[in-house]
DNA sequence: ATGAAAGCGCTAACAT
DNA sequence: ATGTTAGCGCTTTCAT
């Protein structure tokens, strides 16, 4: 076992390797970083010495020198939200193909924490930042400041008043599919359970819901627009409110994400409201647990791998350019996944 | 808006601040890092210049100089497993109190990926590493090598043949509680649905299950020990196997984690096996979704905040010491959470 | 109290 | 093809 020494953690440096191999540090560097011309013999000797000494690069030193870290930072609103973790997984895969690593931070749904995380990622010289802003307006300043310093792309959510790349889904189009499906299943009135309008997903989804419901002449009462947060608890609370109202709940409850929908279906069971018989319910995101609900959730599947790939591509492009180039806003159209919480069968 | 320049991302350095304030870089450093004696006047001037220029430390440079990064690395087997994400959340909180940040990596349940992540964390000079090893034996070499270089504590899972600190739960004691509860509910035979024995949690939990079931004279047939992976799918598959066997499933199915248990209860619904009437089911971890199962899961609640706090404490202690000191293995006794997937009511 | 200067480990001109 | 050397941005002796 190796003994820990010095402030360095007892790390072997290239000069030790150089000394042992009887060459200069430059040669060692050339061999180990694989750049420049070195003879086979030198290469062998250096490699041997490095192995014998158990040399590992110090990427801090390398980063200082290169001002590149091969690391991308990512900030998500909540690491316990399964949608974001699967998005993280997709991003990691996309990054892996470029030999980059991910430095993940949790904003704890708090713009102040988020601002700290962004600053600290910038201080650590990450090569780029992927952020899903936790707040629709308050996240703005920190996101913009960060974007002014290094490549940044917003993912899924978007914060107003910022000028950056963005990749996400077309919430309006998604909601159109949802409402059409519900309507085909016989729904003539609908409620919306979302989060307080502090982020773009929620806003856009509500907007899409309103628009298409109006198009189809579906009844949407003001007291059926229920805004809380992205959580199971909130879904449960929403049903309690809906059930208590005179006339009972509408024909459908459209949820802004699957967590809420899971809470809604659970509460419906508790309140003995048949789903989808009495009320149809839809989610959004298609997290793994969506299919486990009772009944399994009809929901909108987000193309996470594609979203992640586009984000990584934009970042790489931005890193290459000297000048900031024009911004891209990429909205992918998601797909409706029909399960058992809605009455299947369209017009045909 | 600021323009990006140079290889540096156009960052302001202390020499620019020094020049503007008309002082030396040493003074700037003293002011900004809050160390050393500086007159109030100087402090003011430097602070002013730094603000005007929008100075932010370059933590790469600082880290190279200090060989300290105030960052802790964490590696988990799977970032999509809700148990690990909530553990991450707890660790972040604990770290936040020390002003440290977390660099989170996903091992994708693959010891080779895990080894790469560990090496890369070490290369980035994190101050310590918290790892939940993905494999019971194959994770060994990489974990030990890393532990030889810097403070490391294993969390939750433990890999054999390593000499490091560890914090987790007492799986044997936990299983004892589970089996006693099941037995009190009338179970006289039991199956175990876990993961292949490639990690300590699974091994220990099976061991605890076997021991206590034997103590109480519960029937445990070999074909009732079902080992797959920690996933909902595996839980579903396990029930299919159990239901197909002559005589049908045993009185209880003990699961090594909640994901498996969620799959088990779901499959029981599909197979019209009443839970807890015909079969009692238990989970492990108490993830958020455990209470959402149908029926809600009886499970073992892991004291995540406590586990995280102990881990951070051990890391801090190790960072302080020059010599490696004796190892600590801290096993916390978890608490059984009784819900609807078991027949409640103990002996009394 | 302040400044000059060395150096953390690495890489890339620039020599040879 | 290989070596010499000058820094990347910061902190910290050591002088003054």
XYZ file of C-alpha atoms (C1' of nucleotides) in Angstrom:
728
model
C 0.000 0.000 0.000
C 1.148 3.475 -0.824
C 1.821 5.994 1.863
C 0.284 9.438 1.763
C 2.859 12.266 1.790
C 3.065 16.003 1.286
C 0.253 18.376 0.481
C -0.083 16.717 -2.839
C -1.473 13.449 -1.611
C 1.854 11.912 -2.520
C 1.158 12.122 -6.200
C 3.783 11.235 -8.734
C 4.551 14.133 -11.076
C 5.904 14.125 -14.585
C 9.307 15.295 -13.386
C 9.653 12.179 -11.295
C 8.708 10.125 -14.295
C 11.136 12.129 -16.425
C 13.951 11.586 -13.984
C 13.323 7.881 -13.788
C 13.136 7.555 -17.568
C 16.149 9.793 -18.003
C 14.346 12.221 -20.286
C 12.908 15.714 -20.065
C 9.488 16.561 -18.741
C 8.515 17.723 -22.197
C 9.036 14.263 -23.592
C 7.055 12.749 -20.796
C 4.265 15.171 -21.436
C 4.323 14.397 -25.140
C 4.103 10.679 -24.486
C 1.423 10.875 -21.865
C -0.796 13.366 -23.587
C -0.232 11.666 -26.924
C 0.647 14.901 -28.725
C 3.818 15.622 -30.688
C 6.460 13.341 -32.172
C 8.285 10.861 -29.960
C 10.386 7.899 -30.966
C 9.135 4.439 -30.178
C 12.046 3.816 -27.864
C 11.376 6.974 -25.822
C 7.718 6.201 -25.722
C 8.436 2.785 -24.322
C 10.838 4.063 -21.675
C 8.519 6.792 -20.494
C 5.529 4.514 -20.452
C 7.495 2.016 -18.421
C 8.641 4.576 -15.883
C 5.166 6.014 -15.560
C 3.652 2.604 -14.956
C 6.328 1.663 -12.459
C 5.710 4.844 -10.508
C 1.938 4.583 -10.790
C 1.706 7.966 -12.405
C -1.706 9.571 -12.931
C -2.214 12.977 -14.483
C -3.142 15.817 -12.255
C -6.064 17.190 -14.163
C -6.100 20.347 -12.096
C -2.674 21.263 -13.377
C -3.577 20.225 -16.865
C -6.759 22.258 -16.716
C -4.927 25.338 -15.498
C -2.520 25.056 -18.358
C -5.024 24.204 -21.063
C -7.952 26.189 -19.725
C -10.039 23.184 -20.663
C -11.328 20.592 -18.269
C -13.232 18.164 -20.484
C -15.978 18.515 -17.969
C -19.479 19.793 -18.448
C -21.541 21.068 -15.572
C -25.221 20.338 -15.215
C -27.687 21.926 -12.828
C -31.134 20.469 -12.291
C -33.934 21.821 -10.107
C -34.315 18.633 -8.136
C -32.223 15.537 -8.233
C -34.987 13.483 -6.661
C -37.332 14.086 -9.565
C -37.068 10.942 -11.712
C -37.535 12.910 -14.888
C -34.410 14.910 -14.252
C -32.351 11.932 -13.221
C -33.177 10.134 -16.406
C -32.318 13.287 -18.310
C -28.996 13.339 -16.471
C -28.416 9.772 -17.500
C -29.051 10.640 -21.133
C -26.691 13.596 -20.938
C -23.989 11.436 -19.396
C -24.263 9.002 -22.260
C -24.133 11.726 -24.867
C -21.118 13.279 -23.167
C -19.369 9.952 -22.812
C -19.152 9.696 -26.567
C -17.080 12.905 -26.580
C -14.866 11.752 -23.735
C -16.270 14.395 -21.449
C -17.477 14.020 -17.924
C -20.384 15.471 -16.065
C -20.329 17.521 -12.910
C -23.873 17.382 -11.584
C -25.409 19.871 -9.165
C -28.766 20.033 -7.478
C -30.402 23.454 -7.220
C -32.854 22.239 -4.599
C -35.549 24.139 -6.483
C -34.057 27.345 -5.122
C -32.768 30.056 -7.487
C -30.232 31.195 -4.901
C -28.717 27.758 -4.563
C -28.842 27.535 -8.319
C -26.910 30.795 -8.677
C -24.226 29.494 -6.334
C -23.921 26.269 -8.267
C -23.603 28.095 -11.556
C -20.930 30.396 -10.196
C -19.010 27.541 -8.753
C -19.154 25.573 -11.986
C -17.851 28.623 -13.828
C -15.075 29.005 -11.265
C -14.124 25.412 -11.880
C -13.682 26.110 -15.559
C -16.135 23.581 -16.865
C -16.205 23.641 -20.629
C -19.901 24.288 -20.730
C -23.057 24.241 -18.669
C -26.385 22.547 -19.114
C -29.064 23.944 -16.870
C -32.724 23.373 -16.358
C -33.632 26.599 -14.582
C -35.581 26.157 -11.419
C -37.524 29.384 -11.694
C -39.172 31.055 -14.659
C -37.946 34.540 -13.821
C -35.729 34.532 -10.749
C -33.259 32.172 -12.375
C -32.695 34.743 -15.085
C -29.812 36.889 -13.847
C -27.575 34.019 -12.791
C -28.241 32.079 -15.969
C -27.526 35.086 -18.154
C -24.338 36.015 -16.309
C -23.085 32.481 -16.646
C -24.019 32.332 -20.295
C -22.016 35.519 -20.890
C -18.895 33.794 -19.636
C -19.120 30.341 -21.149
C -21.194 28.084 -23.388
C -24.534 27.353 -21.787
C -27.644 25.610 -22.924
C -30.961 25.504 -21.173
C -32.645 22.156 -21.100
C -36.330 21.364 -20.784
C -37.229 24.527 -18.949
C -36.451 28.009 -20.152
C -36.107 31.187 -18.201
C -37.503 34.405 -19.570
C -35.320 37.343 -20.507
C -32.261 35.267 -21.297
C -30.379 34.906 -24.509
C -29.048 31.338 -24.692
C -29.490 28.093 -26.544
C -32.386 25.927 -25.483
C -33.491 22.367 -26.110
C -36.760 20.955 -24.936
C -40.130 19.775 -26.074
C -42.930 21.632 -27.719
C -45.312 21.770 -24.789
C -48.091 23.324 -26.804
C -48.012 20.540 -29.377
C -47.820 17.966 -26.620
C -50.862 19.335 -24.870
C -52.731 19.380 -28.137
C -52.203 15.622 -28.415
C -53.279 15.127 -24.833
C -56.469 17.111 -25.135
C -57.376 15.545 -28.462
C -56.949 12.112 -26.967
C -59.041 12.978 -23.933
C -61.722 14.524 -26.108
C -61.811 11.438 -28.311
C -62.314 9.447 -25.139
C -65.418 11.482 -24.418
C -64.153 14.211 -22.106
C -66.082 17.455 -22.394
C -64.670 19.201 -19.335
C -61.178 19.224 -17.894
C -59.078 20.393 -14.977
C -55.369 21.188 -15.005
C -53.076 20.263 -12.130
C -49.717 21.935 -12.474
C -47.145 23.855 -10.570
C -47.277 27.503 -9.696
C -46.314 29.426 -12.774
C -42.726 29.816 -11.830
C -41.262 27.859 -14.681
C -41.715 27.665 -18.386
C -42.847 24.033 -18.525
C -45.788 24.746 -16.349
C -46.698 27.954 -18.170
C -46.456 26.438 -21.608
C -48.350 23.345 -20.693
C -51.160 25.339 -19.170
C -51.238 27.573 -22.218
C -51.392 24.552 -24.526
C -54.115 23.033 -22.401
C -56.215 26.187 -22.438
C -55.856 26.751 -26.139
C -56.798 23.307 -27.310
C -59.578 22.912 -24.756
C -61.051 26.173 -26.023
C -60.702 25.001 -29.629
C -62.688 21.915 -28.847
C -65.211 23.701 -26.697
C -64.322 21.816 -23.552
C -65.453 23.312 -20.271
C -62.609 24.656 -18.154
C -63.644 26.409 -14.991
C -61.267 28.762 -13.173
C -61.418 26.706 -10.027
C -60.248 23.715 -12.052
C -56.865 25.291 -12.684
C -54.880 24.000 -9.734
C -51.354 25.238 -9.284
C -49.046 23.854 -6.616
C -45.744 22.096 -7.186
C -44.352 19.099 -9.014
C -45.067 16.510 -6.360
C -47.255 13.550 -5.560
C -48.627 15.374 -2.558
C -49.838 18.218 -4.681
C -51.660 15.813 -6.984
C -53.430 14.344 -3.994
C -54.385 17.764 -2.701
C -55.723 18.769 -6.109
C -58.125 15.842 -6.163
C -59.340 16.664 -2.701
C -60.176 20.175 -3.899
C -61.827 18.917 -7.065
C -63.876 16.274 -5.286
C -65.147 18.717 -2.699
C -66.458 21.178 -5.289
C -70.169 21.113 -6.145
C -70.801 18.906 -9.159
C -67.633 16.963 -8.416
C -64.595 16.701 -10.647
C -64.636 17.291 -14.426
C -64.317 14.514 -17.003
C -60.552 14.758 -17.133
C -57.608 15.902 -15.072
C -54.588 16.947 -17.084
C -51.390 16.973 -15.036
C -48.246 18.945 -15.756
C -46.031 16.028 -14.802
C -46.194 12.384 -13.812
C -45.573 12.944 -10.126
C -48.689 15.058 -9.907
C -50.598 12.507 -11.990
C -49.472 9.719 -9.691
C -50.814 11.697 -6.761
C -54.049 12.320 -8.625
C -54.693 8.674 -9.451
C -53.803 7.651 -5.955
C -56.205 10.181 -4.450
C -58.900 9.106 -6.891
C -58.548 5.595 -5.576
C -58.857 6.895 -2.035
C -61.904 8.967 -2.955
C -63.407 6.037 -4.902
C -63.400 7.999 -8.128
C -63.065 5.557 -10.981
C -60.159 6.209 -13.374
C -60.682 6.284 -16.321
C -64.414 5.533 -15.962
C -65.463 8.649 -14.108
C -62.364 10.772 -14.669
C -59.582 10.414 -17.193
C -56.068 11.355 -16.027
C -52.916 12.182 -17.952
C -49.337 12.796 -16.898
C -46.277 14.285 -18.557
C -42.644 13.061 -18.899
C -43.160 9.314 -18.914
C -40.987 8.574 -15.930
C -40.415 4.935 -15.135
C -43.031 4.936 -12.421
C -45.743 6.164 -14.768
C -46.491 2.642 -15.908
C -46.633 1.461 -12.312
C -49.518 3.662 -11.302
C -52.906 2.143 -10.650
C -54.085 2.500 -13.327
C -50.951 2.831 -15.452
C -50.633 6.421 -16.652
C -51.297 7.757 -20.089
C -48.555 10.330 -20.454
C -46.324 12.325 -22.780
C -43.014 10.695 -23.481
C -40.138 13.147 -23.632
C -37.401 12.172 -26.093
C -34.673 12.491 -23.484
C -31.841 10.932 -25.455
C -32.517 13.223 -28.338
C -32.809 16.263 -26.073
C -29.524 15.365 -24.422
C -27.767 14.758 -27.730
C -28.870 18.102 -29.112
C -27.763 19.898 -25.976
C -24.328 18.321 -26.092
C -24.028 19.146 -29.770
C -24.895 22.803 -29.157
C -22.372 22.994 -26.370
C -19.619 21.532 -28.499
C -20.454 23.945 -31.280
C -20.400 26.910 -28.922
C -17.078 25.828 -27.438
C -15.552 25.771 -30.917
C -16.608 29.266 -31.894
C -14.770 32.376 -30.881
C -17.753 34.611 -31.496
C -21.042 33.813 -29.755
C -23.005 32.991 -32.947
C -26.791 33.006 -33.183
C -28.862 31.214 -30.575
C -30.746 28.026 -31.272
C -34.060 27.059 -29.745
C -34.808 23.453 -30.468
C -38.265 22.155 -29.629
C -38.859 18.475 -30.185
C -42.360 17.153 -30.535
C -43.004 14.467 -27.958
C -45.126 11.378 -28.315
C -48.268 10.440 -26.410
C -48.085 7.103 -24.625
C -51.553 5.707 -24.103
C -52.038 3.445 -21.101
C -54.945 2.785 -18.769
C -55.736 6.109 -17.127
C -57.623 7.360 -20.178
C -60.389 5.859 -22.291
C -58.555 4.540 -25.302
C -59.786 4.525 -28.898
C -59.847 7.629 -31.004
C -62.456 8.649 -33.608
C -61.602 5.859 -35.971
C -22.924 42.034 -22.003
C -19.376 40.849 -21.642
C -17.414 39.563 -24.583
C -15.564 36.294 -24.513
C -11.804 36.616 -25.148
C -8.653 34.497 -25.036
C -8.240 30.905 -23.952
C -9.264 31.897 -20.524
C -12.854 32.693 -21.300
C -11.962 36.330 -20.740
C -11.657 35.907 -17.029
C -10.382 38.700 -14.865
C -7.263 37.690 -12.916
C -5.873 39.022 -9.709
C -3.127 40.882 -11.553
C -5.705 42.935 -13.379
C -7.376 43.659 -10.071
C -3.979 44.492 -8.584
C -3.138 46.846 -11.385
C -6.440 48.621 -11.151
C -6.175 48.948 -7.379
C -2.524 49.980 -7.645
C -1.327 47.245 -5.288
C 0.522 43.951 -5.604
C -1.088 40.640 -6.431
C -0.125 39.446 -2.990
C -2.311 42.059 -1.385
C -5.181 41.235 -3.657
C -4.860 37.601 -2.779
C -4.775 38.410 0.908
C -7.917 40.471 0.646
C -9.853 38.065 -1.494
C -8.956 34.909 0.329
C -9.390 36.657 3.661
C -6.020 35.531 4.986
C -3.223 37.705 6.313
C -3.177 41.275 7.549
C -4.359 44.058 5.304
C -5.226 47.612 6.207
C -8.822 48.685 5.955
C -7.949 51.180 3.241
C -6.254 48.575 1.079
C -9.074 46.165 1.651
C -11.546 48.724 0.437
C -9.569 49.633 -2.654
C -9.017 46.027 -3.664
C -12.598 45.081 -3.018
C -13.729 48.002 -5.101
C -11.483 47.131 -8.034
C -12.496 43.489 -7.897
C -16.167 44.378 -7.945
C -15.729 46.844 -10.759
C -13.941 44.263 -12.873
C -16.351 41.497 -11.942
C -13.564 39.353 -10.587
C -14.267 35.733 -9.707
C -11.649 33.344 -8.389
C -10.348 30.713 -10.712
C -10.709 27.717 -8.494
C -8.582 25.608 -10.772
C -5.610 27.824 -10.114
C -6.416 28.009 -6.445
C -6.740 24.258 -6.269
C -3.414 23.728 -7.989
C -1.743 25.978 -5.514
C -3.523 24.734 -2.407
C -3.992 21.147 -3.431
C -7.454 21.450 -1.953
C -10.641 21.838 -3.894
C -13.380 21.946 -1.263
C -15.112 19.386 -3.379
C -16.138 15.887 -2.484
C -16.738 13.266 -5.122
C -19.557 10.767 -4.906
C -20.074 7.693 -7.026
C -23.349 5.794 -6.988
C -24.236 2.610 -8.844
C -27.254 4.105 -10.542
C -28.486 7.629 -10.515
C -31.958 6.565 -11.564
C -32.467 4.541 -8.415
C -34.515 6.814 -6.120
C -32.797 5.476 -3.060
C -29.436 6.705 -4.246
C -30.731 10.067 -5.344
C -32.223 10.721 -1.969
C -28.947 9.631 -0.414
C -27.180 12.110 -2.674
C -29.542 14.798 -1.502
C -28.730 14.014 2.109
C -25.008 14.082 1.392
C -25.329 17.444 -0.353
C -27.026 18.879 2.682
C -24.424 17.526 5.036
C -21.631 18.858 2.843
C -23.279 22.234 2.472
C -22.837 22.810 6.175
C -19.044 22.509 5.678
C -19.041 24.768 2.629
C -18.093 21.904 0.385
C -19.604 20.926 -2.911
C -20.427 17.617 -4.431
C -19.194 16.194 -7.698
C -21.588 13.376 -8.496
C -20.861 10.488 -10.829
C -22.947 7.602 -12.040
C -21.230 4.236 -12.314
C -23.994 2.838 -14.484
C -23.824 -0.331 -12.365
C -20.590 -1.190 -14.132
C -17.357 -1.634 -12.154
C -15.309 -0.494 -15.140
C -17.183 2.760 -15.458
C -16.928 3.060 -11.709
C -13.146 2.649 -11.846
C -12.916 5.394 -14.450
C -15.023 7.719 -12.363
C -12.945 7.100 -9.274
C -9.708 7.721 -11.165
C -11.042 10.872 -12.655
C -12.237 12.180 -9.310
C -8.796 11.498 -7.884
C -7.195 13.266 -10.835
C -9.386 16.248 -10.122
C -8.063 16.432 -6.610
C -11.342 16.117 -4.797
C -10.817 16.289 -1.061
C -12.504 12.979 -0.470
C -14.692 10.377 -2.060
C -17.947 8.793 -1.042
C -18.734 5.666 -2.977
C -21.436 3.074 -2.928
C -19.644 0.282 -4.777
C -21.582 -1.236 -7.606
C -20.127 -4.699 -7.302
C -19.357 -6.838 -4.252
C -15.981 -8.006 -5.455
C -15.082 -6.457 -8.799
C -15.282 -2.951 -7.386
C -12.542 -3.872 -4.938
C -9.317 -2.957 -6.724
C -10.405 0.471 -7.882
C -11.916 1.342 -4.520
C -8.797 0.240 -2.658
C -6.432 2.078 -4.985
C -8.445 5.224 -4.599
C -8.621 4.837 -0.850
C -4.831 4.540 -0.751
C -4.503 7.966 -2.312
C -7.169 9.983 -0.563
C -9.892 9.861 2.086
C -12.674 7.543 1.026
C -15.744 6.212 2.704
C -18.049 3.528 1.431
C -21.714 4.192 1.810
C -24.559 1.735 2.065
C -22.815 -1.016 0.160
C -19.431 -2.415 1.023
C -16.968 -4.205 -1.170
C -15.058 -7.177 0.160
C -11.292 -7.137 0.600
C -11.030 -3.409 1.099
C -9.775 -1.448 4.030
C -11.794 1.769 4.255
C -14.376 3.503 6.366
C -17.964 2.435 5.850
C -21.361 3.756 6.856
C -24.575 1.934 6.237
C -27.363 0.049 7.876
C -27.332 -3.191 9.759
C -29.021 -5.365 7.167
C -29.165 -8.372 9.432
C -30.981 -6.463 12.143
C -33.289 -4.947 9.558
C -34.222 -8.320 8.149
C -34.864 -9.599 11.608
C -37.499 -6.919 12.071
C -39.014 -7.710 8.710
C -39.275 -11.432 9.315
C -40.614 -10.997 12.833
C -43.302 -8.686 11.521
C -44.248 -11.081 8.741
C -44.308 -14.006 11.152
C -46.518 -12.067 13.537
C -48.842 -11.491 10.582
C -49.131 -15.243 10.154
C -46.504 -16.019 7.528
C -45.030 -19.488 7.858
C -43.221 -19.615 4.544
C -41.334 -16.944 2.636
C -39.559 -16.176 -0.601
C -36.726 -13.705 -1.132
C -36.482 -11.515 -4.204
C -33.124 -9.814 -4.430
C -30.315 -9.061 -6.771
C -27.614 -11.446 -7.844
C -25.126 -11.625 -5.048
C -22.817 -9.070 -6.485
C -23.116 -6.526 -3.739
C -23.058 -6.507 -0.011
C -26.599 -5.214 0.513
C -28.068 -8.121 -1.296
C -25.813 -10.645 0.413
C -26.409 -9.304 3.877
C -30.112 -9.007 3.417
C -30.387 -12.550 2.173
C -28.243 -13.737 5.028
C -30.436 -11.890 7.534
C -33.534 -13.289 5.895
C -32.257 -16.857 6.015
C -31.091 -16.663 9.580
C -34.232 -15.265 11.091
C -36.537 -17.415 8.977
C -34.642 -20.461 10.219
C -34.868 -19.252 13.815
C -38.607 -19.033 13.523
C -38.976 -22.269 11.606
C -40.355 -20.634 8.496
C -40.275 -22.666 5.314
C -37.809 -21.334 2.747
C -37.428 -23.420 -0.361
C -34.388 -23.080 -2.620
C -36.540 -22.162 -5.590
C -37.967 -19.307 -3.549
C -34.645 -17.502 -3.483
C -34.897 -15.371 -6.589
C -31.887 -13.335 -7.565
C -31.963 -10.842 -10.433
C -31.346 -7.118 -10.194
C -32.690 -4.095 -8.403
C -35.511 -3.288 -10.759
C -39.268 -3.302 -11.049
C -39.024 -5.708 -13.969
C -37.191 -8.237 -11.890
C -39.875 -8.075 -9.206
C -42.494 -8.811 -11.812
C -40.502 -11.707 -13.196
C -40.037 -13.140 -9.717
C -43.770 -13.296 -9.137
C -44.292 -14.994 -12.467
C -41.836 -17.682 -11.385
C -43.392 -18.032 -7.946
C -46.949 -18.192 -9.244
C -46.081 -20.854 -11.793
C -44.537 -23.207 -9.219
C -46.691 -26.081 -7.881
C -48.420 -25.039 -4.690
C -48.199 -21.373 -5.705
C -46.320 -18.648 -3.882
C -45.380 -18.777 -0.205
C -47.051 -16.684 2.501
C -44.620 -13.810 2.098
C -42.237 -12.295 -0.418
C -39.364 -10.379 1.117
C -37.730 -8.000 -1.338
C -34.204 -6.639 -1.189
C -35.343 -3.181 -2.233
C -38.469 -1.186 -2.955
C -38.158 -1.293 -6.722
C -38.349 -5.059 -6.650
C -41.225 -4.888 -4.186
C -43.084 -2.474 -6.420
C -42.704 -4.957 -9.264
C -43.854 -7.760 -7.024
C -47.034 -6.027 -5.892
C -47.795 -4.961 -9.416
C -47.389 -8.484 -10.726
C -49.504 -9.829 -7.878
C -52.277 -7.525 -9.011
C -51.904 -8.787 -12.541
C -51.917 -12.406 -11.349
C -54.863 -11.692 -9.022
C -52.883 -12.650 -5.976
C -54.233 -10.710 -3.022
C -51.711 -8.627 -1.105
C -51.557 -8.870 1.863
C -54.397 -11.419 2.067
C -52.787 -14.271 0.184
C -49.191 -13.014 0.162
C -47.478 -10.413 2.316
C -44.837 -8.294 0.626
C -42.045 -6.135 2.059
C -39.586 -3.720 0.487
C -36.377 -2.066 1.619
C -35.162 1.572 1.570
C -38.447 3.435 1.896
C -38.167 5.399 -1.303
C -40.832 7.995 -1.925
C -42.734 5.705 -4.252
C -43.041 2.979 -1.663
C -46.130 4.574 -0.188
C -47.633 4.920 -3.650
C -47.703 1.223 -4.410
C -51.000 -0.600 -4.492
C -51.065 -1.569 -1.723
C -48.662 0.875 -0.065
C -45.466 -0.943 0.847
C -44.325 -2.028 4.241
C -40.617 -1.380 4.074
C -37.405 -0.642 5.942
C -36.637 3.022 6.312
C -32.974 3.846 5.901
C -31.797 6.785 8.021
C -30.278 8.597 5.060
C -29.560 11.909 6.735
C -27.754 10.181 9.530
C -25.810 7.970 7.137
C -24.798 11.021 5.122
C -23.801 13.003 8.178
C -21.600 10.203 9.478
C -19.941 9.792 6.107
C -19.134 13.478 5.857
C -17.823 13.457 9.396
C -15.515 10.530 8.667
C -14.241 12.212 5.536
C -13.478 15.433 7.365
C -11.668 13.503 10.071
C -9.601 11.595 7.531
C -8.693 14.795 5.689
C -7.354 16.259 8.910
C -5.063 13.374 9.758
C -1.636 12.902 8.300
C -1.530 9.211 9.166
C -4.365 6.985 7.958
C -5.745 6.141 11.430
C -7.977 3.144 12.203
C -10.985 2.420 10.025
C -14.531 2.861 11.216
C -17.476 0.729 10.218
C -20.698 2.356 11.273
C -23.882 0.326 11.009
C -27.106 2.099 11.859
C -30.171 0.143 12.766
C -33.044 1.076 10.484
C -36.712 1.245 11.324
C -39.573 -0.815 9.920
C -42.362 1.227 8.353
C -45.604 -0.736 8.386
C -48.080 0.031 5.627
C -50.619 -2.056 3.742
C -48.660 -4.777 2.019
C -48.374 -6.826 5.203
C -50.910 -7.980 7.764
C -50.431 -5.567 10.621
C -50.694 -6.319 14.323
C -47.860 -7.936 16.271
C -48.070 -10.480 19.115
C -49.441 -7.976 21.559
C 1.365 46.208 6.327
C 2.944 45.522 1.771
C 5.676 43.821 -2.188
C 8.791 40.629 -4.868
C 9.227 36.323 -6.291
C 8.984 31.344 -6.235
C 6.379 27.548 -7.515
C 1.956 24.102 -7.569
C 2.084 20.268 -12.295
C 1.536 20.620 -16.744
C 2.022 22.000 -21.855
C 3.671 24.433 -25.946
C 6.646 27.500 -28.165
C 11.046 27.766 -29.308
C 15.608 25.978 -29.634
C 18.769 22.466 -30.912
C 13.212 13.871 -32.170
C 14.292 15.878 -27.837
C 15.369 19.511 -24.410
C 14.916 24.277 -22.363
C 11.967 27.434 -20.719
C 8.098 30.377 -19.931
C 4.028 30.676 -18.127
C -1.543 29.246 -16.802
C -3.658 32.089 -11.844
C -3.071 31.694 -7.437
C -0.933 31.657 -2.546
C 2.815 32.204 0.477
C 7.219 32.633 2.274
C 10.616 36.069 2.763
C 12.085 40.679 2.590
C 11.264 45.343 3.461
